[in-house]
Amino acid sequence: MDHLAFLTWVRGTGLDIALSLFVFGVLWRLIEIYGLGVKKDLSEPRAGEAASGWHTIWRRSFPQKEAMMKSPVTYAGGIIFHFGLAIVVLFFVPHILLIKDMFGFGWPGLPSQVIDLVTVVTMVAMILVLVDRLVKPVKRFLSTKADYITWVLTFMPLLTGWLAVQHLLLPYTLMLAIHILSVEILLIVLPFSKLFHAFTAFGSRWYNGEVNGHKGVAV
Amino acid sequence: MSATMEKGVRVLKEVIDSRIASYFSSCVHCGICADACLFYTETGDPKYTPIHKLEPLRRVYEQEYTLFGKLGKLIGWSKAVTDAELAEWQELVYNSCTLCGRCSVVCPVGNDIVYMVRKLREGMSASGNAPDGLKGAVTRTVTIGSPMGIKLPAVKAQIKHVEADYGLKVPLDMEGADYLVMLSSMEIINFPEYLGAIGKIMHSVGKTWTLSSEAFEATNAGMQIGNSDLARVIVTRIVDAAEKLKAKTVISPECGHAYTALRWEGANLIGRPFTFKVQHIIEVLGEFEAQGLLKTEGMETDKLTFHDPCQLARRGGVIKQQRVLMNKVAENFVEMPDAGFMNWCCGGGGGASAIEEGEELRLKAFAVKIRQFNAVKPDRLVTACANCRIVLEEGLEHYAMKLPVIGLTELVAEHLPEPK
């Protein structure tokens, strides 16, 4: 298969397969998890202002001072790479064109120099959190193969996308095809790995906040 | 697999709900919960990382409730949880977890880790892997009526003493009182001044109250060990007494877990809402103060600080009242670092103080409290949990730190105007 045929496949059939599996996987997992249900809390709720599901969804996006001091790399690296990923995925003009092509609507993008910079910063942040995972005893202890595999799967789209735009290492067509393929692999794995926290973190924060709200704990 | 083990796994399968599924699906192994746990911060041993304490529960969840987990089990990729593993986990699930809840409030993805430890204990207990100290406490609560083996005559003897010492009547089994007062064994044995303080305060604010001869002990070892059936037996005793005496409010004593068991778990354990209110004594005093009923005179002049019991503050939502009360009777009240919502546990909550083999670890973890005390160098330490109080006293003695510990209720009672 030549480069162009490869690119055509990942853009067509490959993307269709990946997106289908992604949508199926997300729905399957959401039903698998939230279909289990929770028992109604029969204790009398405390009146007054307190935490709530919505509050905690928002609040946990920011560190508490003490936790921030103890895990600065986890927090700073984590926040930077999550925001960086979102910016690169959602505001790189070719990505928006793809979305417009598929769904019929789009939004203004950011200049490519800005995306370039954000990509590099995001990759550096990801490398830092990986080093932290290897160096910090607790994180190293908790880490499984899946933690390292998902890191690679998340890093690859960033790296290959950046290399493609910079015309580095491999011919552009081939690099672009590899980039798209790496995204497709990520999409397929996401629902069935810890990457699914992209969905469940909101549910978890909601549940946690709901309990604290019920008890009247002001968080 | 042994029969008890089979029962343990069955119980674990039963306790898994959407919350637990969502929590396990969200964990990214960031390790932030470790820094919130005193057993990790004071030992530096990664095995005390809160989320790691849940590994057996996570495996059961994965193998029973996820597609790939089921497949993995089928083809033998993932191994079933064994009896030996659960035995090994006893130290992590009981000795090194006081259900203090600090991990649950720092987790960036929002996992309520304590909620899961509480549920894992159900399986540990069902499979016979709970610590002996707690098993004994549960047996005594169910057969005798209290975890420390205290019977009604002991309570009656104390009532007599209190009536003689304070010159007031301690009502027993009085119908229709405003408040049904519960005690903890610790208060009956070690801190009789609590009952006297209640009597003085109720008299001073003009409220009626009573003790019950059928339910006087509020601590719930069934909840601590993780046996909801037994926890229900213990709660039912209190519910029956409250309904029989037509009490409007049941007062949970200065005991953190008694409060959680009664206030938040109680109705869920018996499967229906309560017909009465449940309040911690500090909430009640806070209410008296807010209504202008609580009149005090004189101020403590030495430097006092307050240790927030986890189940009262972070897990219970009572944070402001104790501060209002402290400032009402103490002119030199200082706050320790992290006081209030993020206060560090004494290390003996959640039944941990009943586990003999956990004592060494508990005392090691107590170093965090010593740091907190050293930061403000108080003359006396005030708290509102009899269990915290005992554990604090033991810890202070171990570290050879001279710091008297007192209960907030009795401190408030000391400042009531003398009855005319």
XYZ file of C-alpha atoms in Angstrom:
639
model
C 0.000 0.000 0.000
C 1.445 3.371 -0.938
C 1.236 6.401 1.366
C -1.754 7.903 -0.338
C -3.757 4.689 -0.261
C -2.880 4.326 3.436
C -4.035 7.892 4.091
C -7.221 7.324 2.133
C -7.978 4.198 4.168
C -7.414 5.799 7.573
C -9.488 8.779 6.504
C -12.316 6.633 5.239
C -12.850 3.067 6.381
C -10.441 3.361 9.301
C -12.165 6.430 10.694
C -15.579 4.835 10.285
C -14.500 1.734 12.191
C -12.819 3.743 14.941
C -15.725 6.123 15.433
C -18.250 3.289 15.470
C -16.267 1.365 18.055
C -15.780 4.537 20.078
C -19.471 5.374 20.152
C -20.411 1.772 20.877
C -17.733 1.522 23.568
C -18.766 4.740 25.303
C -22.440 3.783 25.350
C -21.643 0.247 26.487
C -19.461 1.454 29.336
C -21.867 4.181 30.429
C -24.682 1.643 30.640
C -22.394 -0.913 32.301
C -21.454 1.633 34.977
C -24.481 3.809 35.548
C -26.981 1.027 34.894
C -26.008 -0.513 38.243
C -27.881 2.259 39.991
C -27.618 3.690 43.488
C -29.868 3.272 46.474
C -31.909 6.247 47.589
C -30.505 7.899 50.711
C -33.188 7.726 53.411
C -31.404 9.879 55.990
C -32.769 13.370 56.433
C -30.707 15.858 54.410
C -29.206 18.811 56.252
C -30.666 22.116 55.205
C -28.514 25.035 54.202
C -25.852 25.861 51.720
C -23.297 23.177 51.083
C -21.537 21.277 48.365
C -23.480 19.735 45.514
C -22.856 17.613 42.460
C -22.390 20.632 40.206
C -20.227 22.398 42.735
C -17.870 19.439 43.046
C -17.657 18.917 39.276
C -16.316 22.469 39.067
C -14.334 22.551 42.315
C -12.235 19.422 41.748
C -10.782 20.906 38.565
C -8.631 23.028 40.846
C -6.202 21.766 43.466
C -6.406 22.372 47.180
C -3.386 24.226 48.455
C -2.031 21.401 50.596
C -2.429 18.772 47.874
C -0.877 21.124 45.312
C 2.214 21.598 47.483
C 2.668 17.854 47.877
C 2.095 16.870 44.238
C 3.134 19.921 42.201
C 4.125 17.990 39.075
C 0.970 15.896 39.063
C -1.192 18.993 39.354
C 0.671 21.485 37.197
C 1.580 18.874 34.566
C -1.894 17.392 34.662
C -3.732 20.666 34.304
C -1.435 21.926 31.536
C -1.623 18.757 29.473
C -5.410 18.431 29.806
C -5.980 22.028 28.723
C -3.286 21.706 26.050
C -4.925 18.603 24.594
C -8.302 20.310 24.503
C -6.885 23.384 22.753
C -4.980 21.354 20.148
C -7.860 18.997 19.438
C -10.552 21.659 19.271
C -8.804 24.759 17.891
C -6.393 23.513 15.216
C -7.964 24.683 11.939
C -7.660 21.351 10.023
C -9.379 19.593 12.972
C -12.242 22.079 12.821
C -12.531 21.550 9.060
C -12.787 17.798 9.627
C -15.537 18.334 12.209
C -17.352 20.713 9.842
C -17.031 18.149 7.079
C -18.538 15.433 9.289
C -21.176 17.306 11.265
C -21.829 20.414 9.223
C -20.764 23.001 11.779
C -17.508 24.493 12.988
C -15.950 27.387 14.881
C -12.983 29.731 14.475
C -9.550 28.186 15.086
C -6.293 29.516 16.490
C -3.248 30.536 14.410
C -1.021 27.552 13.666
C 1.956 29.141 15.478
C -0.132 29.167 18.663
C -1.150 25.538 18.158
C 2.525 24.686 17.555
C 3.533 26.224 20.846
C 0.652 24.640 22.771
C 1.527 21.224 21.304
C 5.128 21.459 22.426
C 4.135 22.654 25.903
C 1.596 19.829 26.162
C 4.174 17.220 25.162
C 6.671 18.579 27.684
C 3.999 18.466 30.404
C 3.179 14.871 29.481
C 6.842 13.879 29.635
C 7.110 15.514 33.055
C 4.137 13.600 34.447
C 5.602 10.385 33.027
C 8.943 11.047 34.708
C 7.063 11.861 37.910
C 5.232 8.537 37.613
C 8.556 6.719 37.327
C 10.286 8.657 40.092
C 7.641 9.231 42.767
C 7.364 6.064 44.911
C 3.563 6.169 45.306
C 2.870 6.685 41.619
C 5.387 4.072 40.608
C 3.843 1.639 43.075
C 0.315 2.251 41.784
C 1.261 2.131 38.105
C 0.333 -0.827 35.951
C 1.263 -1.608 32.336
C -2.011 -0.008 31.336
C -0.857 3.339 32.783
C 2.195 3.362 30.522
C 0.320 2.059 27.475
C -2.372 4.722 27.794
C 0.340 7.362 28.178
C 1.897 6.249 24.875
C -1.503 6.107 23.166
C -2.271 9.680 24.288
C 1.177 10.985 23.419
C 1.345 9.507 19.910
C -1.360 11.676 18.287
C 0.345 14.804 19.670
C 3.800 13.766 18.523
C 2.788 12.513 15.048
C 0.530 15.502 14.456
C 3.304 17.882 15.358
C 5.848 15.986 13.217
C 3.450 16.001 10.264
C 2.869 19.745 10.482
C 6.624 20.365 10.808
C 7.333 18.007 7.880
C 9.835 16.105 9.985
C 11.096 12.506 10.051
C 8.738 10.951 7.465
C 7.074 12.161 4.272
C 4.062 14.332 5.095
C 1.440 11.983 3.648
C 2.732 8.994 5.569
C 3.102 10.956 8.824
C -0.401 12.341 8.486
C -1.765 8.845 7.900
C 0.092 7.592 10.999
C -1.267 10.548 12.953
C -4.853 9.739 12.042
C -4.282 6.045 12.757
C -2.911 6.897 16.219
C -6.030 8.915 16.957
C -8.192 6.013 15.829
C -6.375 3.612 18.151
C -6.846 6.097 20.988
C -10.576 6.336 20.251
C -10.993 2.564 20.313
C -9.046 2.066 23.534
C -10.512 5.046 25.417
C -13.791 3.518 26.602
C -12.106 0.365 27.839
C -9.201 1.888 29.727
C -8.557 4.425 32.467
C -8.890 7.046 29.734
C -12.621 6.622 30.225
C -12.252 8.983 33.159
C -12.833 11.613 30.470
C -16.485 10.616 30.900
C -16.777 9.098 34.371
C -14.817 11.759 36.274
C -17.885 13.970 35.954
C -20.162 11.238 37.284
C -17.771 10.493 40.146
C -17.483 14.133 41.138
C -21.245 14.406 40.976
C -21.766 11.449 43.316
C -19.123 12.714 45.732
C -20.549 16.238 45.755
C -24.072 14.921 46.155
C -23.129 13.050 49.340
C -21.395 16.090 50.799
C -24.312 18.283 49.831
C -26.724 15.898 51.546
C -24.673 16.083 54.730
C -24.352 19.841 54.533
C -20.583 19.760 54.294
C -19.394 23.068 52.916
C -16.491 22.158 50.628
C -12.684 -21.351 47.699
C -13.892 -21.700 51.277
C -17.536 -21.118 52.195
C -16.806 -17.886 54.088
C -14.722 -16.636 51.187
C -17.570 -17.377 48.818
C -19.851 -15.393 51.098
C -17.347 -12.537 51.182
C -17.201 -12.312 47.403
C -20.972 -12.522 47.164
C -21.307 -9.632 49.620
C -18.766 -7.590 47.657
C -20.751 -8.196 44.474
C -23.872 -6.987 46.255
C -22.377 -3.743 47.542
C -21.056 -2.625 44.151
C -23.246 0.135 42.737
C -22.957 2.882 40.124
C -20.874 4.985 42.471
C -18.232 2.327 42.947
C -18.244 1.465 39.231
C -17.838 5.136 38.363
C -15.070 5.618 40.930
C -12.990 2.662 39.772
C -13.480 3.678 36.141
C -12.211 7.158 36.943
C -9.000 6.455 38.872
C -5.924 7.500 36.908
C -3.375 6.365 39.517
C -2.238 9.915 40.230
C -1.422 9.095 43.871
C -2.798 12.361 45.267
C -4.886 10.443 47.831
C -1.669 9.150 49.454
C -0.650 12.629 50.594
C -4.029 13.077 52.259
C -3.649 9.922 54.378
C -1.845 10.124 57.714
C -0.816 6.485 57.481
C 1.074 7.240 54.275
C 2.468 10.648 55.212
C 3.849 9.382 58.520
C 5.309 6.097 57.225
C 6.176 6.908 53.612
C 5.074 3.388 52.682
C 3.173 3.435 49.354
C 1.053 0.443 50.357
C -0.945 2.845 52.548
C -2.117 4.788 49.481
C -5.903 4.926 49.991
C -6.943 3.710 46.543
C -4.595 0.716 46.867
C -6.463 -0.386 49.990
C -9.401 -1.126 47.689
C -7.612 -3.495 45.344
C -9.688 -6.609 46.228
C -12.928 -4.683 45.681
C -11.631 -3.284 42.396
C -10.792 -6.755 41.147
C -14.239 -8.078 42.036
C -15.799 -5.086 40.283
C -13.708 -5.597 37.159
C -14.282 -9.339 36.972
C -17.978 -9.265 37.702
C -19.232 -6.057 36.151
C -17.077 -5.214 33.116
C -17.019 -6.881 29.712
C -13.253 -7.225 29.523
C -13.008 -8.253 33.142
C -15.470 -11.067 32.579
C -13.559 -12.153 29.470
C -10.280 -11.965 31.349
C -11.674 -14.165 34.098
C -13.028 -16.621 31.534
C -9.705 -17.123 29.778
C -7.759 -17.014 33.031
C -5.974 -13.679 32.530
C -7.208 -12.197 35.754
C -7.097 -14.207 38.945
C -9.964 -14.334 41.406
C -9.496 -12.721 44.809
C -8.226 -15.268 47.323
C -8.704 -15.740 51.031
C -4.997 -15.144 51.619
C -5.201 -11.805 49.836
C -8.126 -10.649 51.927
C -6.247 -11.679 55.060
C -3.272 -9.649 53.865
C -5.538 -6.693 53.179
C -6.908 -6.654 56.744
C -4.160 -4.267 57.825
C -4.914 -1.918 54.936
C -8.698 -1.929 55.236
C -8.924 -1.657 59.045
C -5.687 -0.851 60.927
C -4.543 1.816 58.494
C -7.890 3.378 57.634
C -9.945 5.367 60.114
C -12.586 6.334 57.520
C -11.452 9.925 58.113
C -12.314 10.929 54.558
C -9.412 13.220 53.718
C -8.673 11.163 50.575
C -12.278 11.503 49.418
C -12.114 15.290 49.424
C -8.842 15.700 47.524
C -9.300 13.153 44.711
C -9.215 15.146 41.455
C -11.582 12.792 39.634
C -13.942 12.910 42.606
C -13.652 9.373 43.957
C -15.252 8.905 47.368
C -12.629 6.426 48.553
C -13.983 6.147 52.093
C -17.371 5.147 50.753
C -15.639 2.228 49.071
C -13.558 1.238 52.116
C -16.784 1.106 54.115
C -18.262 -1.222 51.465
C -15.135 -3.377 51.208
C -15.354 -3.920 54.957
C -18.721 -5.629 54.369
C -16.950 -8.312 52.332
C -13.979 -8.495 54.685
C -16.276 -9.016 57.624
C -18.451 -11.583 55.807
C -15.382 -13.586 54.798
C -14.095 -13.598 58.367
C -11.221 -11.237 57.677
C -12.039 -8.514 60.186
C -9.615 -7.900 63.084
C -10.271 -9.747 66.346
C -10.490 -6.527 68.362
C -13.451 -5.346 66.314
C -15.083 -8.772 66.256
C -15.049 -8.730 70.054
C -16.520 -5.232 70.181
C -19.340 -6.260 67.854
C -20.146 -9.417 69.807
C -20.276 -7.453 73.057
C -22.502 -4.758 71.524
C -24.976 -7.301 70.217
C -25.059 -9.620 73.233
C -24.459 -7.231 76.127
C -25.479 -3.899 74.653
C -22.190 -2.049 74.458
C -18.792 -2.623 72.829
C -16.983 -2.327 76.144
C -19.390 -4.713 77.846
C -21.222 -2.134 79.917
C -24.643 -3.098 81.249
C -27.522 -1.043 82.561
C -26.468 -1.314 86.241
C -23.222 0.495 85.385
C -25.211 3.292 83.776
C -27.574 3.424 86.739
C -24.627 3.627 89.114
C -23.287 6.532 87.146
C -26.659 8.234 87.156
C -26.623 7.995 90.958
C -23.138 9.515 91.154
C -24.011 12.328 88.807
C -27.236 13.083 90.687
C -25.308 13.247 93.956
C -22.403 15.289 92.558
C -24.417 17.800 90.571
C -27.587 17.927 92.631
C -29.849 17.360 89.675
C -32.197 14.650 88.490
C -31.146 12.399 85.604
C -34.402 11.269 83.980
C -34.598 7.647 82.868
C -37.261 6.397 80.433
C -39.243 9.629 80.567
C -41.848 9.837 77.813
C -42.226 12.843 75.547
C -38.944 14.556 76.451
C -37.433 17.038 74.012
C -34.247 15.033 73.852
C -33.284 11.390 74.201
C -29.618 11.438 75.168
C -27.326 8.651 74.016
C -23.937 7.881 75.512
C -20.810 6.103 74.395
C -19.139 3.463 76.557
C -16.099 5.685 76.831
C -18.230 8.337 78.474
C -19.812 5.864 80.859
C -16.456 4.461 81.962
C -13.938 7.225 81.497
C -15.735 10.525 81.264
C -18.723 10.633 83.667
C -18.462 14.422 83.592
C -20.219 14.306 80.196
C -23.509 13.144 81.693
C -23.268 15.761 84.422
C -22.607 18.436 81.826
C -25.674 17.417 79.823
C -27.821 17.601 82.944
C -26.531 21.067 83.826
C -26.959 22.412 80.305
C -30.484 21.033 79.813
C -31.530 22.441 83.170
C -30.036 25.809 82.323
C -31.713 26.123 78.909
C -35.018 24.732 80.186
C -35.305 21.666 77.968
C -36.551 18.225 78.962
C -34.382 15.194 78.358
C -34.080 11.551 79.228
C -31.888 8.492 79.045
C -33.325 5.160 77.962
C -32.777 1.954 79.882
C -33.166 0.002 76.644
C -30.782 2.019 74.503
C -28.078 4.080 76.136
C -25.099 3.175 73.991
C -24.807 4.846 70.588
C -21.486 3.587 69.279
C -21.911 1.179 66.420
C -19.207 -1.431 66.069
C -21.341 -3.163 63.428
C -20.782 -0.219 61.122
C -17.081 -0.060 61.937
C -16.456 -3.735 61.206
C -18.614 -3.522 58.091
C -21.523 -5.741 59.014
C -24.735 -3.987 58.090
C -26.902 -6.705 59.639
C -25.354 -6.118 63.038
C -25.228 -2.364 62.511
C -28.967 -2.548 61.897
C -29.545 -4.472 65.147
C -27.693 -1.773 67.069
C -29.487 1.123 65.359
C -32.886 -0.552 65.729
C -32.420 -0.656 69.479
C -32.111 3.149 69.512
C -34.960 3.672 67.043
C -37.277 1.493 69.140
C -36.386 3.357 72.319
C -36.823 6.767 70.679
C -40.196 5.846 69.239
C -41.392 4.225 72.465
C -40.432 7.306 74.476
C -41.769 9.598 71.725
C -38.566 11.623 71.744
C -38.429 14.528 69.311
C -34.665 14.482 68.943
C -32.031 11.876 69.690
C -28.703 13.347 70.731
C -25.656 11.506 69.491
C -22.882 11.682 72.102
C -19.387 13.095 71.743
C -18.444 10.187 69.502
C -17.792 10.612 65.802
C -18.799 7.247 64.443
C -21.877 6.990 66.620
C -23.022 10.153 64.881
C -22.350 8.814 61.382
C -24.019 5.505 62.238
C -27.139 7.160 63.566
C -27.386 10.349 61.541
C -26.385 9.182 58.066
C -26.471 5.386 58.017
C -29.296 4.717 60.467
C -32.324 5.306 58.252
C -30.671 3.424 55.397
C -29.889 0.504 57.682
C -33.486 0.125 58.868
C -34.887 0.901 55.422
C -37.137 3.823 56.321
C -36.765 7.459 57.377
C -36.624 8.179 61.110
C -39.633 9.671 62.890
C -37.315 11.777 65.048
C -34.381 14.096 64.466
C -30.773 13.072 65.140
C -28.296 15.710 66.259
C -24.770 15.626 67.597
C -24.498 17.257 71.009
C -22.377 20.040 69.477
C -25.140 20.808 66.982
C -27.626 20.955 69.829
C -25.405 23.337 71.808
C -24.902 25.413 68.654
C -28.650 25.624 68.279
C -29.121 26.690 71.928
C -26.514 29.364 71.362
C -28.135 30.594 68.140
C -31.514 30.775 69.906
C -29.975 32.802 72.709
C -30.726 30.096 75.279
C -27.150 29.335 76.217
C -25.975 31.763 78.882
C -22.404 31.451 80.066
C -20.165 33.474 82.337
C -16.414 33.826 82.639
C -13.737 32.895 80.105
C -10.884 30.413 80.023
C -7.692 32.409 79.835
C -5.117 29.784 78.837
C -4.414 28.926 75.215
C -6.928 26.397 73.870
C -7.162 24.678 70.513
C -9.797 22.383 69.018
C -9.379 18.951 67.431
C -12.191 18.378 64.920
C -13.460 14.789 64.994
C -13.540 13.666 61.339
C -17.092 12.304 61.455
C -18.408 15.491 63.006
C -16.691 17.987 60.705
C -15.518 16.708 57.323
C -17.913 13.755 57.203
C -20.740 15.350 59.147
C -20.957 18.996 58.176
C -20.682 20.384 61.722
C -17.770 22.805 61.486
C -18.869 26.264 62.608
C -20.757 25.449 65.818
C -17.745 24.225 67.790
C -15.885 27.438 66.929
C -18.721 29.630 68.084
C -18.848 27.680 71.360
C -15.065 27.818 71.830
C -15.024 31.562 71.361
C -17.887 31.926 73.800
C -15.944 30.390 76.683
C -12.278 30.891 75.769
C -10.545 34.190 75.130
C -7.403 32.599 73.760
C -8.739 30.057 71.252
C -6.228 29.325 68.499
C -6.626 27.180 65.389
C -4.137 24.513 64.355
C -2.999 24.320 60.735
C -5.577 22.336 58.695
C -8.165 22.669 61.479
C -11.832 22.369 60.582
C -12.739 20.757 57.299
C -9.266 19.348 56.575
C -8.249 18.451 60.136
C -6.019 15.403 60.554
C -7.537 12.340 62.175
C -6.376 11.243 65.629
C -5.595 7.891 64.012
C -8.086 5.857 66.029
C -11.416 6.395 64.276
C -13.481 3.867 62.330
C -12.814 1.162 64.879
C -9.029 1.421 64.531
C -8.595 2.155 68.230
C -10.105 -1.270 69.041
C -7.415 -3.084 67.020
C -4.555 -4.056 69.284
C -2.151 -5.122 66.550
C -2.604 -1.719 64.904
C -1.320 0.240 67.887
C 2.275 0.649 66.749
C 1.205 2.018 63.381
C -1.389 4.238 65.032
C 1.198 5.791 67.323
C 3.550 6.340 64.394
C 0.803 8.094 62.437
C 0.138 10.273 65.483
C 3.279 12.244 64.610
C 1.092 14.364 62.349
C -0.946 15.446 65.372
C 2.218 16.329 67.279
C 3.234 18.583 64.375
C -0.173 20.259 64.467
C 0.098 20.821 68.232
C 3.643 22.101 68.013
C 2.568 24.655 65.425
C 0.339 26.433 67.972
C 1.647 25.146 71.308
C -1.680 25.090 73.161
C -2.038 24.771 76.943
C -5.060 22.505 76.568
C -6.726 20.600 73.773
C -10.503 20.511 73.365
C -12.413 17.975 71.284
C -15.918 16.547 70.936
C -15.390 12.805 70.604
C -14.647 10.462 73.495
C -12.778 8.075 71.208
C -10.585 10.861 69.786
C -9.977 11.915 73.373
C -8.670 8.511 74.473
C -6.553 8.125 71.344
C -5.199 11.665 71.725
C -4.288 11.004 75.339
C -2.489 7.772 74.405
C -0.637 9.471 71.580
C 0.386 12.432 73.715
C 1.676 10.080 76.380
C 3.676 8.099 73.815
C 5.327 11.277 72.538
C 5.800 12.522 76.133
C 3.874 15.705 75.412
C 2.038 17.262 78.325
C -1.275 18.479 76.969
C -4.542 17.937 78.851
C -7.492 16.915 76.650
C -11.039 17.947 77.535
C -14.502 17.612 76.005
C -16.257 20.677 74.634
C -19.622 19.869 76.229
C -18.163 19.767 79.738
C -16.135 22.902 79.027
C -19.329 24.744 78.088
C -21.118 23.323 81.161
C -18.384 24.673 83.442
C -19.287 28.184 82.326
C -22.997 28.013 83.044
C -24.158 30.436 85.691
C -24.724 28.734 89.053
C -28.416 27.859 89.454
C -30.113 30.164 91.921
